[in-house]
Tab-separated table of C-alpha atoms and ligand atoms in Angstrom:
chain	number	residue	atom	x	y	z
A	181	UNK	CA	92.592	50.712	192.394
A	182	UNK	CA	90.137	49.715	195.091
A	183	UNK	CA	90.219	46.713	197.421
A	184	UNK	CA	88.730	45.716	200.755
A	185	UNK	CA	91.976	45.115	202.679
A	186	UNK	CA	95.330	46.576	201.624
A	187	UNK	CA	98.140	44.472	203.105
A	188	UNK	CA	101.576	46.062	203.458
A	189	UNK	CA	104.371	43.446	203.406
A	190	UNK	CA	104.590	39.999	201.774
A	191	UNK	CA	106.420	38.162	204.564
A	192	UNK	CA	104.696	35.233	206.247
A	193	UNK	CA	102.205	37.538	208.056
A	194	UNK	CA	101.011	39.368	204.943
A	195	UNK	CA	100.846	36.231	202.807
A	196	UNK	CA	98.951	34.209	205.419
A	197	UNK	CA	96.467	37.047	205.967
A	198	UNK	CA	95.981	37.300	202.204
A	199	UNK	CA	95.276	33.563	202.058
A	200	UNK	CA	92.734	33.649	204.917
A	201	UNK	CA	90.873	36.586	203.353
A	202	UNK	CA	90.906	35.058	199.850
A	203	UNK	CA	89.419	31.842	201.190
A	204	UNK	CA	86.529	33.881	202.653
A	205	UNK	CA	85.996	35.762	199.391
A	206	UNK	CA	87.396	39.059	200.701
A	207	UNK	CA	89.477	41.145	198.286
A	208	UNK	CA	93.017	42.037	199.296
A	209	UNK	CA	96.075	43.448	197.568
A	210	UNK	CA	99.582	42.954	198.975
A	211	UNK	CA	102.196	45.662	198.489
A	212	UNK	CA	105.819	44.608	199.114
A	213	UNK	CA	108.891	46.789	198.755
A	214	UNK	CA	111.299	43.953	197.889
A	215	UNK	CA	111.353	41.276	195.184
A	216	UNK	CA	109.950	37.788	195.801
A	217	UNK	CA	113.510	36.361	195.564
A	218	UNK	CA	114.749	38.778	198.228
A	219	UNK	CA	111.903	37.815	200.574
A	220	UNK	CA	112.776	34.120	200.090
A	221	UNK	CA	116.444	34.799	200.808
A	222	UNK	CA	115.829	35.444	204.498
A	223	UNK	CA	116.696	32.479	206.714
A	224	UNK	CA	114.754	32.372	209.949
A	225	UNK	CA	113.711	29.969	212.698
A	226	UNK	CA	111.746	26.918	211.650
A	227	UNK	CA	109.788	25.449	214.552
A	228	UNK	CA	106.012	25.538	214.041
A	229	UNK	CA	103.476	25.216	216.849
A	230	UNK	CA	100.314	23.196	216.226
A	231	UNK	CA	98.238	26.416	215.913
A	232	UNK	CA	100.503	27.551	213.064
A	233	UNK	CA	100.278	24.153	211.362
A	234	UNK	CA	96.466	24.338	211.704
A	235	UNK	CA	96.315	27.794	210.117
A	236	UNK	CA	98.455	26.689	207.163
A	237	UNK	CA	96.142	23.686	206.734
A	238	UNK	CA	93.090	25.942	206.974
A	239	UNK	CA	94.283	27.971	203.965
A	240	UNK	CA	95.216	24.809	202.056
A	241	UNK	CA	99.012	25.184	201.904
A	242	UNK	CA	99.960	22.420	204.361
A	243	UNK	CA	100.578	19.590	201.909
A	244	UNK	CA	104.368	19.944	201.443
A	245	UNK	CA	104.830	20.816	205.127
A	246	UNK	CA	103.202	17.513	206.144
A	247	UNK	CA	105.311	15.632	203.591
A	248	UNK	CA	108.699	17.236	204.224
A	249	UNK	CA	108.386	18.720	207.734
A	250	UNK	CA	109.823	16.822	210.690
A	251	UNK	CA	107.602	16.162	213.708
A	252	UNK	CA	109.564	16.601	216.927
A	253	UNK	CA	108.368	15.092	220.207
A	254	UNK	CA	111.102	16.662	222.307
A	255	UNK	CA	114.363	18.616	222.432
A	256	UNK	CA	117.495	18.505	224.551
A	257	UNK	CA	119.127	20.883	226.995
A	258	UNK	CA	122.918	20.550	227.149
A	259	UNK	CA	124.920	21.832	230.123
A	260	UNK	CA	127.708	20.620	232.378
A	261	UNK	CA	128.916	18.254	229.652
A	262	UNK	CA	125.669	16.257	229.394
A	263	UNK	CA	122.326	16.387	227.580
A	264	UNK	CA	118.882	16.163	229.190
A	265	UNK	CA	115.707	15.566	227.203
A	266	UNK	CA	112.550	17.656	227.465
A	267	UNK	CA	109.820	15.211	226.466
A	268	UNK	CA	107.345	17.612	224.855
A	269	UNK	CA	104.934	14.859	223.877
A	270	UNK	CA	104.827	13.191	227.284
A	271	UNK	CA	104.746	16.400	229.326
A	272	UNK	CA	101.961	18.093	227.334
A	273	UNK	CA	99.630	15.142	226.873
A	274	UNK	CA	100.483	14.452	223.241
A	275	UNK	CA	101.570	17.785	221.737
A	276	UNK	CA	104.587	18.192	219.460
A	277	UNK	CA	106.137	20.765	217.114
A	278	UNK	CA	106.830	20.702	213.373
A	279	UNK	CA	110.331	21.570	212.146
A	280	UNK	CA	109.845	23.220	208.747
A	281	UNK	CA	111.766	26.320	207.651
A	282	UNK	CA	110.130	29.728	207.558
A	283	UNK	CA	111.510	30.152	204.044
A	284	UNK	CA	109.517	27.084	202.972
A	285	UNK	CA	106.346	28.365	204.671
A	286	UNK	CA	106.776	31.642	202.786
A	287	UNK	CA	107.459	29.826	199.495
A	288	UNK	CA	104.331	27.637	199.877
A	289	UNK	CA	102.149	30.686	200.612
A	290	UNK	CA	103.696	32.627	197.712
A	291	UNK	CA	103.167	29.760	195.243
A	292	UNK	CA	99.551	29.286	196.317
A	293	UNK	CA	98.888	33.017	195.954
A	294	UNK	CA	100.493	33.097	192.537
A	295	UNK	CA	98.575	29.992	191.379
A	296	UNK	CA	95.273	31.563	192.498
A	297	UNK	CA	96.097	34.726	190.525
A	298	UNK	CA	95.826	36.943	193.615
A	299	UNK	CA	97.468	40.371	193.350
A	300	UNK	CA	100.859	41.046	194.972
A	301	UNK	CA	102.830	44.103	193.953
A	302	UNK	CA	106.535	43.414	194.470
A	303	UNK	CA	109.291	46.050	194.322
A	304	UNK	CA	106.895	48.846	195.272
A	305	UNK	CA	108.848	52.004	196.196
A	306	UNK	CA	107.897	54.736	198.666
A	307	UNK	CA	105.022	52.797	200.170
A	308	UNK	CA	102.945	55.142	202.357
A	309	UNK	CA	99.685	54.790	204.285
A	310	UNK	CA	97.046	57.512	204.538
A	311	UNK	CA	93.767	58.188	206.324
A	312	UNK	CA	93.963	55.231	208.720
A	313	UNK	CA	92.164	57.439	211.271
A	314	UNK	CA	89.336	58.229	208.798
A	315	UNK	CA	86.699	56.145	206.972
A	316	UNK	CA	88.694	56.291	203.735
A	317	UNK	CA	92.162	54.840	204.227
A	318	UNK	CA	94.535	54.288	201.326
A	319	UNK	CA	98.006	53.056	200.458
A	320	UNK	CA	100.234	54.701	197.866
A	321	UNK	CA	103.412	53.440	196.223
A	322	UNK	CA	105.673	54.206	193.297
A	323	UNK	CA	106.415	51.700	190.581
A	324	UNK	CA	108.500	52.851	187.627
A	325	UNK	CA	107.636	56.502	187.055
A	326	UNK	CA	104.115	56.292	188.355
A	327	UNK	CA	102.495	56.770	191.737
A	328	UNK	CA	99.611	54.370	192.413
A	329	UNK	CA	96.849	54.613	194.988
A	330	UNK	CA	94.959	51.699	196.547
A	331	UNK	CA	91.743	52.766	198.241
A	332	UNK	CA	90.559	50.320	200.875
A	333	UNK	CA	88.389	49.687	203.939
A	334	UNK	CA	91.277	48.551	206.147
A	335	UNK	CA	95.084	48.499	206.116
A	336	UNK	CA	96.996	45.526	207.551
A	337	UNK	CA	100.515	46.516	208.599
A	338	UNK	CA	102.421	43.250	208.030
A	339	UNK	CA	105.626	45.049	207.098
A	340	UNK	CA	107.999	43.796	209.778
A	341	UNK	CA	110.047	45.620	212.394
A	342	UNK	CA	111.472	48.247	209.987
A	343	UNK	CA	108.207	48.821	208.124
A	344	UNK	CA	106.343	52.015	207.364
A	345	UNK	CA	103.033	51.274	209.135
A	346	UNK	CA	104.108	51.468	212.788
A	347	UNK	CA	106.409	54.368	211.876
A	348	UNK	CA	103.408	56.328	210.525
A	349	UNK	CA	101.655	56.446	213.917
A	350	UNK	CA	102.303	59.609	215.945
A	351	UNK	CA	104.502	58.594	218.931
A	352	UNK	CA	101.934	59.926	221.426
A	353	UNK	CA	99.405	57.343	220.251
A	354	UNK	CA	101.488	54.279	221.031
A	355	UNK	CA	103.648	52.822	223.745
A	356	UNK	CA	106.652	50.635	223.056
A	357	UNK	CA	108.532	48.265	225.365
A	358	UNK	CA	112.018	47.125	224.493
A	359	UNK	CA	114.928	45.060	225.744
A	360	UNK	CA	118.106	44.740	223.707
A	361	UNK	CA	120.424	41.858	224.617
A	362	UNK	CA	124.207	42.427	224.753
A	363	UNK	CA	125.090	39.693	222.230
A	364	UNK	CA	124.080	38.212	218.867
A	365	UNK	CA	123.626	34.821	217.210
A	366	UNK	CA	126.048	33.739	214.531
A	367	UNK	CA	124.133	31.263	212.347
A	368	UNK	CA	125.413	28.783	209.775
A	369	UNK	CA	123.387	26.728	207.307
A	370	UNK	CA	125.210	23.691	205.916
A	371	UNK	CA	124.380	20.743	203.706
A	372	UNK	CA	125.266	18.194	206.391
A	373	UNK	CA	123.151	15.734	208.396
A	374	UNK	CA	122.007	17.205	211.751
A	375	UNK	CA	124.128	16.160	214.719
A	376	UNK	CA	121.045	14.724	216.442
A	377	UNK	CA	117.449	13.967	215.414
A	378	UNK	CA	116.197	16.551	217.942
A	379	UNK	CA	117.229	20.169	218.622
A	380	UNK	CA	119.961	20.775	221.207
A	381	UNK	CA	120.018	24.026	223.197
A	382	UNK	CA	123.379	24.377	224.991
A	383	UNK	CA	124.384	26.558	227.929
A	384	UNK	CA	128.184	26.683	228.123
A	385	UNK	CA	130.667	28.966	229.853
A	386	UNK	CA	131.844	30.054	226.384
A	387	UNK	CA	128.247	31.017	225.525
A	388	UNK	CA	125.007	29.608	224.109
A	389	UNK	CA	124.835	27.214	221.161
A	390	UNK	CA	121.930	25.696	219.239
A	391	UNK	CA	121.851	22.684	216.919
A	392	UNK	CA	118.806	22.870	214.657
A	393	UNK	CA	117.903	21.592	211.213
A	394	UNK	CA	115.857	22.142	208.093
A	395	UNK	CA	115.785	18.495	206.935
A	396	UNK	CA	117.693	15.220	207.312
A	397	UNK	CA	120.422	16.632	205.085
A	398	UNK	CA	120.368	20.352	205.927
A	399	UNK	CA	121.540	21.636	209.319
A	400	UNK	CA	121.192	25.014	210.988
A	401	UNK	CA	123.591	25.838	213.836
A	402	UNK	CA	124.096	28.921	215.981
A	403	UNK	CA	126.644	30.167	218.505
A	404	UNK	CA	126.249	33.215	220.743
A	405	UNK	CA	128.698	35.898	219.553
A	406	UNK	CA	129.681	39.454	220.335
A	407	UNK	CA	127.718	42.264	218.698
A	408	UNK	CA	131.083	43.643	217.541
A	409	UNK	CA	131.861	40.464	215.583
A	410	UNK	CA	131.745	40.589	211.786
A	411	UNK	CA	130.692	37.544	209.758
A	412	UNK	CA	133.891	37.827	207.678
A	413	UNK	CA	135.979	37.275	210.831
A	414	UNK	CA	134.384	33.861	211.330
A	415	UNK	CA	135.832	31.252	208.983
A	416	UNK	CA	133.813	28.027	208.719
A	417	UNK	CA	136.546	26.243	210.640
A	418	UNK	CA	136.384	28.739	213.517
A	419	UNK	CA	132.622	28.350	213.653
A	420	UNK	CA	132.734	24.536	213.804
A	421	UNK	CA	135.480	24.608	216.464
A	422	UNK	CA	133.451	27.026	218.589
A	423	UNK	CA	130.251	24.993	218.226
A	424	UNK	CA	132.047	21.757	219.107
A	425	UNK	CA	133.577	23.368	222.200
A	426	UNK	CA	130.097	24.269	223.496
A	427	UNK	CA	128.549	20.787	223.085
A	428	UNK	CA	128.838	17.632	225.199
A	429	UNK	CA	131.662	15.233	224.165
A	430	UNK	CA	129.324	12.785	222.405
A	431	UNK	CA	127.629	15.426	220.245
A	432	UNK	CA	130.977	17.143	219.589
A	433	UNK	CA	132.417	13.852	218.309
A	434	UNK	CA	129.379	13.153	216.098
A	435	UNK	CA	129.139	16.618	214.543
A	436	UNK	CA	129.492	16.431	210.760
A	437	UNK	CA	130.911	19.671	209.354
A	438	UNK	CA	130.960	21.060	205.826
A	439	UNK	CA	131.079	24.340	203.944
A	440	UNK	CA	128.558	26.954	205.096
A	441	UNK	CA	125.942	27.880	202.507
A	442	UNK	CA	124.752	30.859	204.549
A	443	UNK	CA	126.353	32.628	207.480
A	444	UNK	CA	124.953	35.670	209.266
A	445	UNK	CA	124.832	37.485	212.599
A	446	UNK	CA	121.500	38.513	214.107
A	447	UNK	CA	121.020	40.781	217.135
A	448	UNK	CA	118.556	39.726	219.857
A	449	UNK	CA	115.729	41.965	220.944
A	450	UNK	CA	112.427	41.862	222.818
A	451	UNK	CA	109.980	44.537	221.619
A	452	UNK	CA	106.224	45.157	221.910
A	453	UNK	CA	103.978	47.947	220.601
A	454	UNK	CA	100.674	48.718	222.279
A	455	UNK	CA	98.025	48.881	220.970
A	456	UNK	CA	98.023	46.853	217.744
A	457	UNK	CA	95.077	48.726	216.200
A	458	UNK	CA	94.862	52.396	215.206
A	459	UNK	CA	91.482	53.220	213.628
A	460	UNK	CA	91.462	51.303	210.344
A	461	UNK	CA	95.090	50.177	210.605
A	462	UNK	CA	96.010	46.845	212.222
A	463	UNK	CA	99.586	45.779	212.981
A	464	UNK	CA	100.485	42.077	212.865
A	465	UNK	CA	103.682	40.036	213.258
A	466	UNK	CA	107.094	41.675	213.460
A	467	UNK	CA	105.546	45.099	212.721
A	468	UNK	CA	104.083	44.959	216.236
A	469	UNK	CA	106.534	42.835	218.215
A	470	UNK	CA	109.892	41.067	218.184
A	471	UNK	CA	111.044	38.155	220.330
A	472	UNK	CA	114.620	36.916	220.685
A	473	UNK	CA	114.887	33.687	218.645
A	474	UNK	CA	115.425	31.324	221.612
A	475	UNK	CA	112.329	29.107	221.457
A	476	UNK	CA	111.403	30.171	217.897
A	477	UNK	CA	108.235	32.082	218.773
A	478	UNK	CA	108.490	34.830	216.091
A	479	UNK	CA	106.724	33.117	213.220
A	480	UNK	CA	104.201	31.460	215.540
A	481	UNK	CA	103.206	34.797	217.055
A	482	UNK	CA	102.921	36.320	213.587
A	483	UNK	CA	100.669	33.446	212.519
A	484	UNK	CA	98.395	33.712	215.554
A	485	UNK	CA	98.077	37.525	215.155
A	486	UNK	CA	97.049	36.979	211.575
A	487	UNK	CA	94.661	34.163	212.534
A	488	UNK	CA	92.885	36.525	214.951
A	489	UNK	CA	92.924	39.446	212.508
A	490	UNK	CA	91.799	37.393	209.516
A	491	UNK	CA	88.877	35.892	211.412
A	492	UNK	CA	87.952	39.310	212.827
A	493	UNK	CA	87.835	40.835	209.337
A	494	UNK	CA	85.799	37.894	208.025
A	495	UNK	CA	83.344	38.425	210.911
A	496	UNK	CA	83.138	42.107	209.979
A	497	UNK	CA	82.332	41.427	206.323
A	498	UNK	CA	80.169	38.297	206.686
A	499	UNK	CA	78.359	38.878	209.953
A	500	UNK	CA	78.458	42.668	210.044
A	501	UNK	CA	79.913	42.479	213.551
A	502	UNK	CA	82.800	44.620	214.739
A	503	UNK	CA	83.383	42.540	217.910
A	504	UNK	CA	86.418	40.741	216.459
A	505	UNK	CA	88.159	43.824	215.152
A	506	UNK	CA	87.367	45.736	218.345
A	507	UNK	CA	88.975	43.019	220.478
A	508	UNK	CA	91.858	42.196	218.119
A	509	UNK	CA	94.508	44.282	219.856
A	510	UNK	CA	93.726	43.142	223.406
A	511	UNK	CA	93.399	39.478	222.423
A	512	UNK	CA	96.593	39.439	220.369
A	513	UNK	CA	98.574	41.281	223.052
A	514	UNK	CA	97.593	38.806	225.773
A	515	UNK	CA	99.251	36.025	223.782
A	516	UNK	CA	102.147	38.230	222.657
A	517	UNK	CA	103.157	39.058	226.221
A	518	UNK	CA	103.124	35.400	227.246
A	519	UNK	CA	105.390	34.490	224.343
A	520	UNK	CA	107.596	37.503	225.137
A	521	UNK	CA	107.948	36.242	228.691
A	522	UNK	CA	108.879	32.735	227.605
A	523	UNK	CA	111.389	33.919	224.970
A	524	UNK	CA	113.021	36.324	227.459
A	525	UNK	CA	113.165	33.597	230.143
A	526	UNK	CA	114.656	30.964	227.810
A	527	UNK	CA	117.180	33.516	226.478
A	528	UNK	CA	118.159	34.545	230.010
A	529	UNK	CA	118.539	30.917	231.106
A	530	UNK	CA	120.766	29.833	228.229
A	531	UNK	CA	123.133	32.721	227.359
A	532	UNK	CA	126.314	34.019	228.865
A	533	UNK	CA	125.659	37.475	230.354
A	534	UNK	CA	129.063	38.956	231.180
A	535	UNK	CA	127.538	41.621	233.462
A	536	UNK	CA	125.810	39.164	235.817
A	537	UNK	CA	129.147	37.491	236.626
A	538	UNK	CA	129.729	34.300	238.573
A	539	UNK	CA	126.519	34.745	240.599
A	540	UNK	CA	124.372	34.872	237.481
A	541	UNK	CA	126.135	31.833	236.099
A	542	UNK	CA	125.423	29.824	239.294
A	543	UNK	CA	121.753	30.918	239.146
A	544	UNK	CA	121.499	29.509	235.603
A	545	UNK	CA	123.137	26.279	236.699
A	546	UNK	CA	120.757	25.930	239.654
A	547	UNK	CA	117.735	26.598	237.448
A	548	UNK	CA	118.866	24.101	234.807
A	549	UNK	CA	119.380	21.454	237.492
A	550	UNK	CA	115.957	22.271	238.940
A	551	UNK	CA	114.403	21.837	235.476
A	552	UNK	CA	116.034	18.473	234.982
A	553	UNK	CA	114.913	17.293	238.419
A	554	UNK	CA	111.371	18.652	238.510
A	555	UNK	CA	108.561	17.405	236.304
A	556	UNK	CA	106.544	20.529	237.220
A	557	UNK	CA	109.315	22.802	235.909
A	558	UNK	CA	109.752	20.733	232.743
A	559	UNK	CA	105.988	20.783	232.142
A	560	UNK	CA	105.986	24.585	232.350
A	561	UNK	CA	108.782	24.738	229.812
A	562	UNK	CA	107.159	22.165	227.511
A	563	UNK	CA	103.707	23.780	227.468
A	564	UNK	CA	105.239	27.120	226.497
A	565	UNK	CA	107.500	25.539	223.871
A	566	UNK	CA	104.671	23.718	222.062
A	567	UNK	CA	102.586	26.913	222.259
A	568	UNK	CA	99.955	28.181	224.670
A	569	UNK	CA	96.301	27.827	223.678
A	570	UNK	CA	95.005	30.669	221.504
A	571	UNK	CA	92.707	32.122	224.127
A	572	UNK	CA	94.956	31.359	227.114
B	211	APR	N1	106.530	48.712	202.254
B	211	APR	C1	106.226	47.473	201.820
B	211	APR	N2	106.744	46.357	202.361
B	211	APR	C2	107.604	46.498	203.365
B	211	APR	C3	107.951	47.775	203.878
B	211	APR	C4	107.389	48.901	203.265
B	211	APR	N3	107.694	50.146	203.686
B	211	APR	N4	108.840	47.604	204.891
B	211	APR	C5	109.036	46.285	205.013
B	211	APR	N5	108.297	45.610	204.093
B	211	APR	C6	108.235	44.166	203.873
B	211	APR	C7	109.569	43.470	204.048
B	211	APR	O1	110.373	43.552	202.883
B	211	APR	C8	109.142	42.042	204.374
B	211	APR	O2	109.042	41.242	203.206
B	211	APR	O3	107.404	43.574	204.840
B	211	APR	C9	107.764	42.212	204.997
B	211	APR	C10	107.773	41.864	206.476
B	211	APR	O4	108.119	40.512	206.626
B	211	APR	P1	108.821	39.930	207.936
B	211	APR	O5	109.888	40.853	208.380
B	211	APR	O6	109.174	38.522	207.624
B	211	APR	O7	107.684	40.005	209.052
B	211	APR	P2	106.387	39.086	209.267
B	211	APR	O8	105.723	38.754	207.969
B	211	APR	O9	105.608	39.732	210.352
B	211	APR	O10	106.972	37.703	209.774
B	211	APR	C11	107.354	37.487	211.056
B	211	APR	O11	109.625	37.036	210.649
B	211	APR	O12	111.390	37.940	211.881
B	211	APR	C12	110.623	36.834	211.649
B	211	APR	O13	110.671	35.688	213.662
B	211	APR	C13	109.882	36.471	212.844
B	211	APR	O14	109.223	34.500	211.961
B	211	APR	C14	108.754	35.780	212.254
B	211	APR	C15	108.421	36.458	211.018
B	212	PHB	C1	116.227	27.537	213.700
B	212	PHB	O1	116.156	26.393	213.217
B	212	PHB	O2	116.632	28.480	213.024
B	212	PHB	C2	115.824	27.741	215.110
B	212	PHB	C3	115.269	26.690	215.822
B	212	PHB	C4	114.920	26.862	217.142
B	212	PHB	C5	115.106	28.078	217.759
B	212	PHB	C6	115.650	29.138	217.053
B	212	PHB	C7	116.009	28.971	215.721
B	212	PHB	O3	114.761	28.212	219.058
């Protein structure tokens, strides 16, 4: 088989890139090691920046998001037994975020791809990339008893943190930067109305907590937990008690609890690979970088990588210019590092770090009080939360 761009991975990055290329008349094939159902089973953050909303609109999959997504003009910080609002809309001159689950973004992109009859190979085994440092790259995979080869002009590595693309680059050709945090997030999804109409991020001496949502009837909650904890040790009742203990009295009293429909523990990590291009291979999304979930930048960074890469490839094919693909890595990394900084800062501000002791705890308290008292500090937080401009 021959195509112009072989895309490895059918997560949000791969699917969005496929949609951008298809719209420009560029051929692409997506190769995914899992089934479509498995991909849709992953529950991840659901706060979309305006640039992500714009990209989904550009490829024509924004209709359900605009109908069902919730526009949020602010969020709340909870500490010392009280909540304080960050007025995103007022502080940023009219910007807001869209709360719409990543699973739904993925489903909309998948349905549109399927309806357009565009090729996605699910459950592909032993996916491997070849010749990315030559003029004739290719991707191979096994399906059933047969090995298939896709010859292509370019390979897009959209295969997430554990994918094969980054792993295929000789270590001497790349540099990685990593910070692993000494705790995890225990998340619960429940068919209950959200405790508040906006998100609540809580800093408490027992640890961080987050009240989020997927809709008016579906809530997503998290509590900071130990990396040694096992999901099975956390009954629903224990989870709700722990969440309540970390909220202010009013929110704790209003919290509606119910059976969990999903419960999982996720580790927190900051990670960046440089560069993001190797010859005819481009990395995008989680394949190139990871942010801790505080602030929900993961999907937004993936979308903006893919926006840059998609437009660069379109420029290559339509205008015969390599400027976009030559600058892809540097342009994407400038934005990546800013989002890494914000996610690291917000994580550091809100979590309990046993090793920093009472001093660290007082520093957090002082910074939170500074934020609440200073419009300049709140503006900094708000402009990062709604998303920095693409070329910032
Ligand atoms: N071959 C083919 N596909 C693979 C391989 C492989 N060797 N390894 C992984 N994949 C697939 C995975 O099964 C997954 O469906 O690549 C896809 C990568 O998807 P994601 O991990 O969702 O990564 P990405 O599309 O970049 O989306 C980034 O995910 O972690 C969140 O916060 C992050 O929201 C952000 C989003
Ligand atoms: C979520 O809804 O899963 C979510 C929301 C905001 C975050 C992180 C996760 O900062």
